[in-house]
PDB file of C-alpha atoms in Angstrom:
ATOM      1  CA  UNK P   2      18.548  -3.858   1.008  1.00 67.00           C
ATOM      2  CA  UNK P   3      15.737  -3.309   3.503  1.00 65.00           C
ATOM      3  CA  UNK P   4      13.025  -5.881   3.439  1.00 91.00           C
ATOM      4  CA  UNK P   5       9.601  -6.948   4.508  1.00 96.00           C
ATOM      5  CA  UNK P   6       9.340 -10.705   4.108  1.00 96.00           C
ATOM      6  CA  UNK P   7       6.080 -12.620   3.971  1.00 96.00           C
ATOM      7  CA  UNK P   8       6.518 -16.292   4.657  1.00 90.00           C
ATOM      8  CA  UNK P   9       4.455 -17.638   1.757  1.00 92.00           C
ATOM      9  CA  UNK P  10       3.690 -16.390  -1.757  1.00 93.00           C
ATOM     10  CA  UNK P  11       0.804 -18.811  -2.275  1.00 96.00           C
ATOM     11  CA  UNK P  12      -1.350 -20.712   0.196  1.00 97.00           C
ATOM     12  CA  UNK P  13      -4.316 -23.003  -0.254  1.00 98.00           C
ATOM     13  CA  UNK P  14      -6.345 -23.794   2.863  1.00 98.00           C
ATOM     14  CA  UNK P  15      -9.605 -25.541   3.612  1.00 98.00           C
ATOM     15  CA  UNK P  16     -12.691 -23.862   5.025  1.00 98.00           C
ATOM     16  CA  UNK P  17     -12.589 -23.881   8.816  1.00 98.00           C
ATOM     17  CA  UNK P  18      -8.812 -24.198   9.105  1.00 97.00           C
ATOM     18  CA  UNK P  19      -6.816 -21.841  11.321  1.00 97.00           C
ATOM     19  CA  UNK P  20      -4.388 -19.941   9.101  1.00 97.00           C
ATOM     20  CA  UNK P  21      -1.261 -18.032  10.087  1.00 97.00           C
ATOM     21  CA  UNK P  22       0.311 -15.448   7.794  1.00 98.00           C
ATOM     22  CA  UNK P  23       3.735 -14.330   8.943  1.00 97.00           C
ATOM     23  CA  UNK P  24       5.532 -11.077   8.231  1.00 97.00           C
ATOM     24  CA  UNK P  25       9.045 -10.099   9.274  1.00 98.00           C
ATOM     25  CA  UNK P  26      10.819  -6.763   8.741  1.00 97.00           C
ATOM     26  CA  UNK P  27      14.504  -6.019   9.217  1.00 95.00           C
ATOM     27  CA  UNK P  28      14.314  -2.211   9.427  1.00 92.00           C
ATOM     28  CA  UNK P  29      13.601  -1.825  13.161  1.00 93.00           C
ATOM     29  CA  UNK P  30      10.295  -0.187  12.228  1.00 93.00           C
ATOM     30  CA  UNK P  31       7.806   0.658  14.936  1.00 92.00           C
ATOM     31  CA  UNK P  32       4.696   0.339  12.779  1.00 93.00           C
ATOM     32  CA  UNK P  33       3.392  -2.735  10.992  1.00 96.00           C
ATOM     33  CA  UNK P  34       0.228  -3.243   8.950  1.00 96.00           C
ATOM     34  CA  UNK P  35      -1.857  -5.966   7.348  1.00 98.00           C
ATOM     35  CA  UNK P  36      -3.956  -5.221   4.260  1.00 97.00           C
ATOM     36  CA  UNK P  37      -6.043  -7.300   1.951  1.00 97.00           C
ATOM     37  CA  UNK P  38      -6.360  -6.437  -1.716  1.00 95.00           C
ATOM     38  CA  UNK P  39      -9.292  -7.422  -3.895  1.00 93.00           C
ATOM     39  CA  UNK P  40     -10.014  -6.346  -7.482  1.00 87.00           C
ATOM     40  CA  UNK P  41     -11.808  -3.017  -7.629  1.00 84.00           C
ATOM     41  CA  UNK P  42     -11.603  -2.493  -3.853  1.00 88.00           C
ATOM     42  CA  UNK P  43      -8.033  -1.273  -3.509  1.00 89.00           C
ATOM     43  CA  UNK P  44      -6.197  -1.866  -0.238  1.00 93.00           C
ATOM     44  CA  UNK P  45      -8.253  -2.430   2.876  1.00 94.00           C
ATOM     45  CA  UNK P  46      -6.589  -2.214   6.280  1.00 95.00           C
ATOM     46  CA  UNK P  47      -7.246  -5.203   8.533  1.00 97.00           C
ATOM     47  CA  UNK P  48      -5.078  -4.529  11.593  1.00 97.00           C
ATOM     48  CA  UNK P  49      -2.037  -2.482  12.503  1.00 95.00           C
ATOM     49  CA  UNK P  50       0.417  -2.211  15.345  1.00 95.00           C
ATOM     50  CA  UNK P  51       2.438   0.742  16.625  1.00 91.00           C
ATOM     51  CA  UNK P  52       4.547  -1.216  19.069  1.00 91.00           C
ATOM     52  CA  UNK P  53       5.262  -4.654  20.456  1.00 93.00           C
ATOM     53  CA  UNK P  54       2.171  -6.270  21.978  1.00 91.00           C
ATOM     54  CA  UNK P  55       0.001  -3.409  20.728  1.00 92.00           C
ATOM     55  CA  UNK P  56      -2.653  -3.810  18.072  1.00 95.00           C
ATOM     56  CA  UNK P  57      -5.380  -1.653  16.602  1.00 94.00           C
ATOM     57  CA  UNK P  58      -8.326  -2.605  14.431  1.00 96.00           C
ATOM     58  CA  UNK P  59      -8.364  -1.331  10.894  1.00 94.00           C
ATOM     59  CA  UNK P  60     -11.345  -1.040   8.600  1.00 93.00           C
ATOM     60  CA  UNK P  61     -12.171  -4.752   8.210  1.00 96.00           C
ATOM     61  CA  UNK P  62     -10.978  -6.694  11.303  1.00 97.00           C
ATOM     62  CA  UNK P  63     -13.860  -9.187  11.454  1.00 97.00           C
ATOM     63  CA  UNK P  64     -12.676 -12.773  11.136  1.00 97.00           C
ATOM     64  CA  UNK P  65      -9.035 -11.857  11.770  1.00 98.00           C
ATOM     65  CA  UNK P  66      -6.709 -11.431  14.710  1.00 98.00           C
ATOM     66  CA  UNK P  67      -3.042 -10.453  14.982  1.00 98.00           C
ATOM     67  CA  UNK P  68      -0.040 -11.027  17.170  1.00 97.00           C
ATOM     68  CA  UNK P  69       3.062  -8.932  17.697  1.00 97.00           C
ATOM     69  CA  UNK P  70       5.293 -10.520  20.299  1.00 96.00           C
ATOM     70  CA  UNK P  71       8.535  -9.166  18.807  1.00 96.00           C
ATOM     71  CA  UNK P  72       9.182  -5.850  17.105  1.00 96.00           C
ATOM     72  CA  UNK P  73      10.195  -7.417  13.807  1.00 97.00           C
ATOM     73  CA  UNK P  74       7.317  -9.891  13.452  1.00 97.00           C
ATOM     74  CA  UNK P  75       3.617  -9.291  12.859  1.00 98.00           C
ATOM     75  CA  UNK P  76       1.341 -12.263  12.344  1.00 97.00           C
ATOM     76  CA  UNK P  77      -2.149 -12.296  10.865  1.00 98.00           C
ATOM     77  CA  UNK P  78      -4.426 -15.101  12.030  1.00 98.00           C
ATOM     78  CA  UNK P  79      -7.584 -16.331  10.378  1.00 98.00           C
ATOM     79  CA  UNK P  80      -9.297 -18.155  13.212  1.00 95.00           C
ATOM     80  CA  UNK P  81     -11.591 -20.191  10.941  1.00 97.00           C
ATOM     81  CA  UNK P  82     -10.921 -19.584   7.285  1.00 98.00           C
ATOM     82  CA  UNK P  83     -13.864 -18.946   4.994  1.00 98.00           C
ATOM     83  CA  UNK P  84     -14.087 -18.711   1.219  1.00 98.00           C
ATOM     84  CA  UNK P  85     -14.742 -14.954   1.386  1.00 97.00           C
ATOM     85  CA  UNK P  86     -11.246 -14.563   2.853  1.00 98.00           C
ATOM     86  CA  UNK P  87      -9.710 -15.678  -0.420  1.00 98.00           C
ATOM     87  CA  UNK P  88      -7.579 -12.678  -1.317  1.00 97.00           C
ATOM     88  CA  UNK P  89      -4.124 -11.175  -1.677  1.00 97.00           C
ATOM     89  CA  UNK P  90      -2.711 -10.237   1.725  1.00 98.00           C
ATOM     90  CA  UNK P  91      -0.057  -7.543   1.991  1.00 97.00           C
ATOM     91  CA  UNK P  92       2.091  -6.734   4.987  1.00 97.00           C
ATOM     92  CA  UNK P  93       3.793  -3.348   5.370  1.00 96.00           C
ATOM     93  CA  UNK P  94       5.994  -1.565   7.889  1.00 95.00           C
ATOM     94  CA  UNK P  95       7.076   1.999   8.507  1.00 92.00           C
ATOM     95  CA  UNK P  96       9.030   4.197  10.838  1.00 87.00           C
ATOM     96  CA  UNK P  97       7.388   6.916  12.892  1.00 80.00           C
ATOM     97  CA  UNK P  98       5.202   9.486  11.205  1.00 73.00           C
ATOM     98  CA  UNK P  99       4.098   7.207   8.425  1.00 74.00           C
ATOM     99  CA  UNK P 100       7.699   6.731   7.411  1.00 76.00           C
ATOM    100  CA  UNK P 101       7.955  10.327   6.186  1.00 81.00           C
ATOM    101  CA  UNK P 102       9.884  10.296   2.883  1.00 82.00           C
ATOM    102  CA  UNK P 103      10.198   6.514   2.998  1.00 85.00           C
ATOM    103  CA  UNK P 104       6.490   5.838   3.365  1.00 89.00           C
ATOM    104  CA  UNK P 105       5.519   2.227   3.942  1.00 93.00           C
ATOM    105  CA  UNK P 106       7.639  -0.705   2.823  1.00 95.00           C
ATOM    106  CA  UNK P 107       5.558  -3.609   1.535  1.00 96.00           C
ATOM    107  CA  UNK P 108       6.156  -7.323   1.368  1.00 97.00           C
ATOM    108  CA  UNK P 109       5.596  -9.281  -1.834  1.00 95.00           C
ATOM    109  CA  UNK P 110       2.171 -10.464  -0.743  1.00 96.00           C
ATOM    110  CA  UNK P 111       0.543 -13.803   0.024  1.00 96.00           C
ATOM    111  CA  UNK P 112      -2.131 -15.079  -2.333  1.00 96.00           C
ATOM    112  CA  UNK P 113      -4.492 -17.080  -0.106  1.00 98.00           C
ATOM    113  CA  UNK P 114      -7.127 -19.365  -1.563  1.00 98.00           C
ATOM    114  CA  UNK P 115      -9.701 -20.935   0.774  1.00 98.00           C
ATOM    115  CA  UNK P 116     -11.499 -23.933  -0.696  1.00 98.00           C
TER     116      UNK P 116
ATOM    117  CA  UNK E   8     -13.444  11.155   6.604  1.00 51.00           C
ATOM    118  CA  UNK E   9     -10.365  10.923   4.473  1.00 62.00           C
ATOM    119  CA  UNK E  10     -10.786   9.825   0.890  1.00 82.00           C
ATOM    120  CA  UNK E  11      -8.307   9.472  -1.934  1.00 91.00           C
ATOM    121  CA  UNK E  12      -9.739   9.046  -5.419  1.00 93.00           C
ATOM    122  CA  UNK E  13      -8.198   7.824  -8.650  1.00 94.00           C
ATOM    123  CA  UNK E  14      -9.559   6.794 -12.004  1.00 89.00           C
ATOM    124  CA  UNK E  15      -9.526   3.027 -12.437  1.00 90.00           C
ATOM    125  CA  UNK E  16      -7.898   2.614 -15.843  1.00 95.00           C
ATOM    126  CA  UNK E  17      -5.584   4.389 -18.289  1.00 97.00           C
ATOM    127  CA  UNK E  18      -4.379   3.106 -21.645  1.00 97.00           C
ATOM    128  CA  UNK E  19      -1.482   4.689 -23.558  1.00 97.00           C
ATOM    129  CA  UNK E  20       0.771   3.799 -26.459  1.00 97.00           C
ATOM    130  CA  UNK E  21       4.425   2.989 -25.938  1.00 97.00           C
ATOM    131  CA  UNK E  22       6.531   6.152 -26.191  1.00 97.00           C
ATOM    132  CA  UNK E  23       3.679   8.484 -25.221  1.00 97.00           C
ATOM    133  CA  UNK E  24       3.428  10.284 -21.887  1.00 97.00           C
ATOM    134  CA  UNK E  25       1.088   8.953 -19.194  1.00 98.00           C
ATOM    135  CA  UNK E  26      -0.616  11.152 -16.645  1.00 98.00           C
ATOM    136  CA  UNK E  27      -2.227   9.515 -13.631  1.00 98.00           C
ATOM    137  CA  UNK E  28      -4.394  11.747 -11.468  1.00 97.00           C
ATOM    138  CA  UNK E  29      -5.390  11.645  -7.823  1.00 96.00           C
ATOM    139  CA  UNK E  30      -7.513  13.826  -5.572  1.00 95.00           C
ATOM    140  CA  UNK E  31      -7.338  13.825  -1.802  1.00 91.00           C
ATOM    141  CA  UNK E  32      -9.341  15.464   0.939  1.00 85.00           C
ATOM    142  CA  UNK E  33      -7.027  16.134   3.873  1.00 79.00           C
ATOM    143  CA  UNK E  34      -5.544  19.601   3.507  1.00 76.00           C
ATOM    144  CA  UNK E  35      -3.151  18.913   6.383  1.00 78.00           C
ATOM    145  CA  UNK E  36      -1.389  16.090   4.522  1.00 78.00           C
ATOM    146  CA  UNK E  37       2.362  16.545   4.773  1.00 84.00           C
ATOM    147  CA  UNK E  38       3.622  13.777   2.503  1.00 90.00           C
ATOM    148  CA  UNK E  39       2.028  12.409  -0.646  1.00 93.00           C
ATOM    149  CA  UNK E  40       3.265   9.262  -2.345  1.00 95.00           C
ATOM    150  CA  UNK E  41       3.107   7.292  -5.551  1.00 97.00           C
ATOM    151  CA  UNK E  42       3.457   3.520  -5.436  1.00 97.00           C
ATOM    152  CA  UNK E  43       3.715   1.006  -8.284  1.00 98.00           C
ATOM    153  CA  UNK E  44       2.402  -2.565  -8.102  1.00 97.00           C
ATOM    154  CA  UNK E  45       3.441  -5.028 -10.782  1.00 95.00           C
ATOM    155  CA  UNK E  46       1.299  -8.153 -11.323  1.00 91.00           C
ATOM    156  CA  UNK E  47       1.419 -10.561  -8.396  1.00 87.00           C
ATOM    157  CA  UNK E  48       3.783  -8.365  -6.373  1.00 91.00           C
ATOM    158  CA  UNK E  49       3.678  -5.965  -3.460  1.00 93.00           C
ATOM    159  CA  UNK E  50       3.685  -2.180  -3.694  1.00 96.00           C
ATOM    160  CA  UNK E  51       6.936  -0.410  -4.444  1.00 96.00           C
ATOM    161  CA  UNK E  52       7.486   3.241  -3.530  1.00 95.00           C
ATOM    162  CA  UNK E  53       8.168   5.239  -6.701  1.00 96.00           C
ATOM    163  CA  UNK E  54       8.412   8.752  -5.352  1.00 95.00           C
ATOM    164  CA  UNK E  55       6.984  11.157  -2.828  1.00 94.00           C
ATOM    165  CA  UNK E  56       6.429  14.889  -2.567  1.00 95.00           C
ATOM    166  CA  UNK E  57       6.414  17.038   0.522  1.00 92.00           C
ATOM    167  CA  UNK E  58       3.496  19.408   0.886  1.00 89.00           C
ATOM    168  CA  UNK E  59       5.623  22.571   0.600  1.00 90.00           C
ATOM    169  CA  UNK E  60       6.612  21.613  -2.956  1.00 93.00           C
ATOM    170  CA  UNK E  61       4.660  22.103  -6.188  1.00 95.00           C
ATOM    171  CA  UNK E  62       6.686  19.813  -8.397  1.00 97.00           C
ATOM    172  CA  UNK E  63       9.248  17.068  -8.146  1.00 96.00           C
ATOM    173  CA  UNK E  64      11.092  15.445 -11.026  1.00 96.00           C
ATOM    174  CA  UNK E  65      12.947  12.138 -10.934  1.00 93.00           C
ATOM    175  CA  UNK E  66      14.193  10.903 -14.318  1.00 95.00           C
ATOM    176  CA  UNK E  67      11.063  10.005 -16.331  1.00 97.00           C
ATOM    177  CA  UNK E  68       8.712  10.765 -13.446  1.00 97.00           C
ATOM    178  CA  UNK E  69       7.218  14.178 -12.693  1.00 98.00           C
ATOM    179  CA  UNK E  70       4.943  14.752  -9.726  1.00 98.00           C
ATOM    180  CA  UNK E  71       2.730  17.828  -9.631  1.00 97.00           C
ATOM    181  CA  UNK E  72       0.934  18.957  -6.492  1.00 96.00           C
ATOM    182  CA  UNK E  73      -1.901  21.488  -6.485  1.00 95.00           C
ATOM    183  CA  UNK E  74      -2.683  22.060  -2.825  1.00 92.00           C
ATOM    184  CA  UNK E  75      -5.519  24.490  -3.521  1.00 92.00           C
ATOM    185  CA  UNK E  76      -7.421  21.852  -5.484  1.00 93.00           C
ATOM    186  CA  UNK E  77      -6.005  18.917  -3.457  1.00 92.00           C
ATOM    187  CA  UNK E  78      -4.861  17.342  -6.709  1.00 95.00           C
ATOM    188  CA  UNK E  79      -1.799  15.190  -7.259  1.00 96.00           C
ATOM    189  CA  UNK E  80      -0.573  13.842 -10.582  1.00 97.00           C
ATOM    190  CA  UNK E  81       2.155  11.520 -11.799  1.00 98.00           C
ATOM    191  CA  UNK E  82       3.506  11.989 -15.298  1.00 98.00           C
ATOM    192  CA  UNK E  83       5.570   9.222 -16.852  1.00 98.00           C
ATOM    193  CA  UNK E  84       7.524  10.374 -19.902  1.00 98.00           C
ATOM    194  CA  UNK E  85       8.301   7.981 -22.786  1.00 98.00           C
ATOM    195  CA  UNK E  86       6.084   5.255 -21.313  1.00 98.00           C
ATOM    196  CA  UNK E  87       7.406   1.720 -21.787  1.00 97.00           C
ATOM    197  CA  UNK E  88       5.672  -1.665 -21.634  1.00 96.00           C
ATOM    198  CA  UNK E  89       7.496  -2.264 -18.353  1.00 95.00           C
ATOM    199  CA  UNK E  90       5.522   0.621 -16.871  1.00 97.00           C
ATOM    200  CA  UNK E  91       2.311  -1.426 -17.137  1.00 97.00           C
ATOM    201  CA  UNK E  92       1.159  -1.803 -13.535  1.00 97.00           C
ATOM    202  CA  UNK E  93      -1.278  -0.489 -10.953  1.00 97.00           C
ATOM    203  CA  UNK E  94      -0.330   2.910  -9.551  1.00 98.00           C
ATOM    204  CA  UNK E  95      -1.501   3.987  -6.111  1.00 97.00           C
ATOM    205  CA  UNK E  96      -1.377   7.455  -4.674  1.00 96.00           C
ATOM    206  CA  UNK E  97      -1.363   7.868  -0.897  1.00 94.00           C
ATOM    207  CA  UNK E  98      -1.463  10.732   1.573  1.00 91.00           C
ATOM    208  CA  UNK E  99      -0.042  10.768   5.063  1.00 88.00           C
ATOM    209  CA  UNK E 100      -2.669  11.872   7.503  1.00 74.00           C
ATOM    210  CA  UNK E 101      -0.567  12.975  10.446  1.00 70.00           C
ATOM    211  CA  UNK E 102      -3.586  14.186  12.349  1.00 64.00           C
ATOM    212  CA  UNK E 103      -6.615  12.014  12.745  1.00 58.00           C
ATOM    213  CA  UNK E 104      -5.309   8.586  11.806  1.00 65.00           C
ATOM    214  CA  UNK E 105      -1.510   8.921  11.687  1.00 72.00           C
ATOM    215  CA  UNK E 106      -1.540   6.496   8.772  1.00 85.00           C
ATOM    216  CA  UNK E 107      -1.194   6.496   5.016  1.00 90.00           C
ATOM    217  CA  UNK E 108      -4.508   6.667   3.177  1.00 90.00           C
ATOM    218  CA  UNK E 109      -4.360   4.910  -0.193  1.00 92.00           C
ATOM    219  CA  UNK E 110      -6.357   5.498  -3.331  1.00 93.00           C
ATOM    220  CA  UNK E 111      -7.996   2.558  -5.088  1.00 92.00           C
ATOM    221  CA  UNK E 112      -5.278   2.395  -7.735  1.00 95.00           C
ATOM    222  CA  UNK E 113      -5.089   3.142 -11.475  1.00 96.00           C
ATOM    223  CA  UNK E 114      -4.303   0.311 -13.855  1.00 96.00           C
ATOM    224  CA  UNK E 115      -1.939   1.610 -16.557  1.00 98.00           C
ATOM    225  CA  UNK E 116      -1.929  -0.462 -19.728  1.00 97.00           C
ATOM    226  CA  UNK E 117       0.818   0.324 -22.231  1.00 97.00           C
ATOM    227  CA  UNK E 118       0.076  -0.757 -25.791  1.00 95.00           C
ATOM    228  CA  UNK E 119       3.090  -1.608 -28.004  1.00 91.00           C
TER     229      UNK E 119
END
C-alpha cells in the first residue's frame, strides 16, 4: 500500500520555537507539497518541490521554509512559530503531470498548536 | 487565475442521494478529481474523470462532467452515515501551474 507518512499527528509548540514537520513518501514521486488547512479557507499551498534540492513558493510561504535533500523526504520548517500558524498541515506527493489518474496522495496530517 | 468553487455545506438523510457540485475555470483541464476527507484525517482520492469523458460510474459514485459549463458533480447513491465528510473537487492545470487546484470543500452531513 503506497503511503505518505507525516511524522506526527499532533504537536504542541511554544511561540518562538523552531518547528520541523517531516514527510516521507515511498512511491518514488517527483513532486511533493505542503498545505495548511483552516476552517472555511480550504487548502492553501505553502511550498512545493519538483525535484531533490528544488523548491518553489506556493500561495502562503511567509514564515515557512522547506528542505528536500532526498527524493522521498520533504520537510516543512517554521523558523519561529507564532500562534497564527496553529493549523492542520497536510503533505502530499505525486508523479509527473499532477499524478494523472492517481492525483496527489496525502498524508494523514499534523495538527499543530502553537501556544 | 484558476478558481474552483464549491458550496460549503450539504445535508441529506440516510438512504437519499447526495449531489455535490463544483465549477472550475480552466477549460484546458485534463483531469478532474474528487477527494474525501474524514474528520482529523488527510484527503483520500475517491475518483477522477478524464476530460474526454462525460460520465464515470464507480459503485455508488457517479461523476458528471459538463465541459461547456465547466461544471463537475459527484452523486452518491444511497448515502450512508459513513459518507459524512468534506468533499473536495480538484482540477489539474497542466498549463500555467502544472498543479492540482482544489476547491474549498463541501461538508456533507448525513442525518440518520
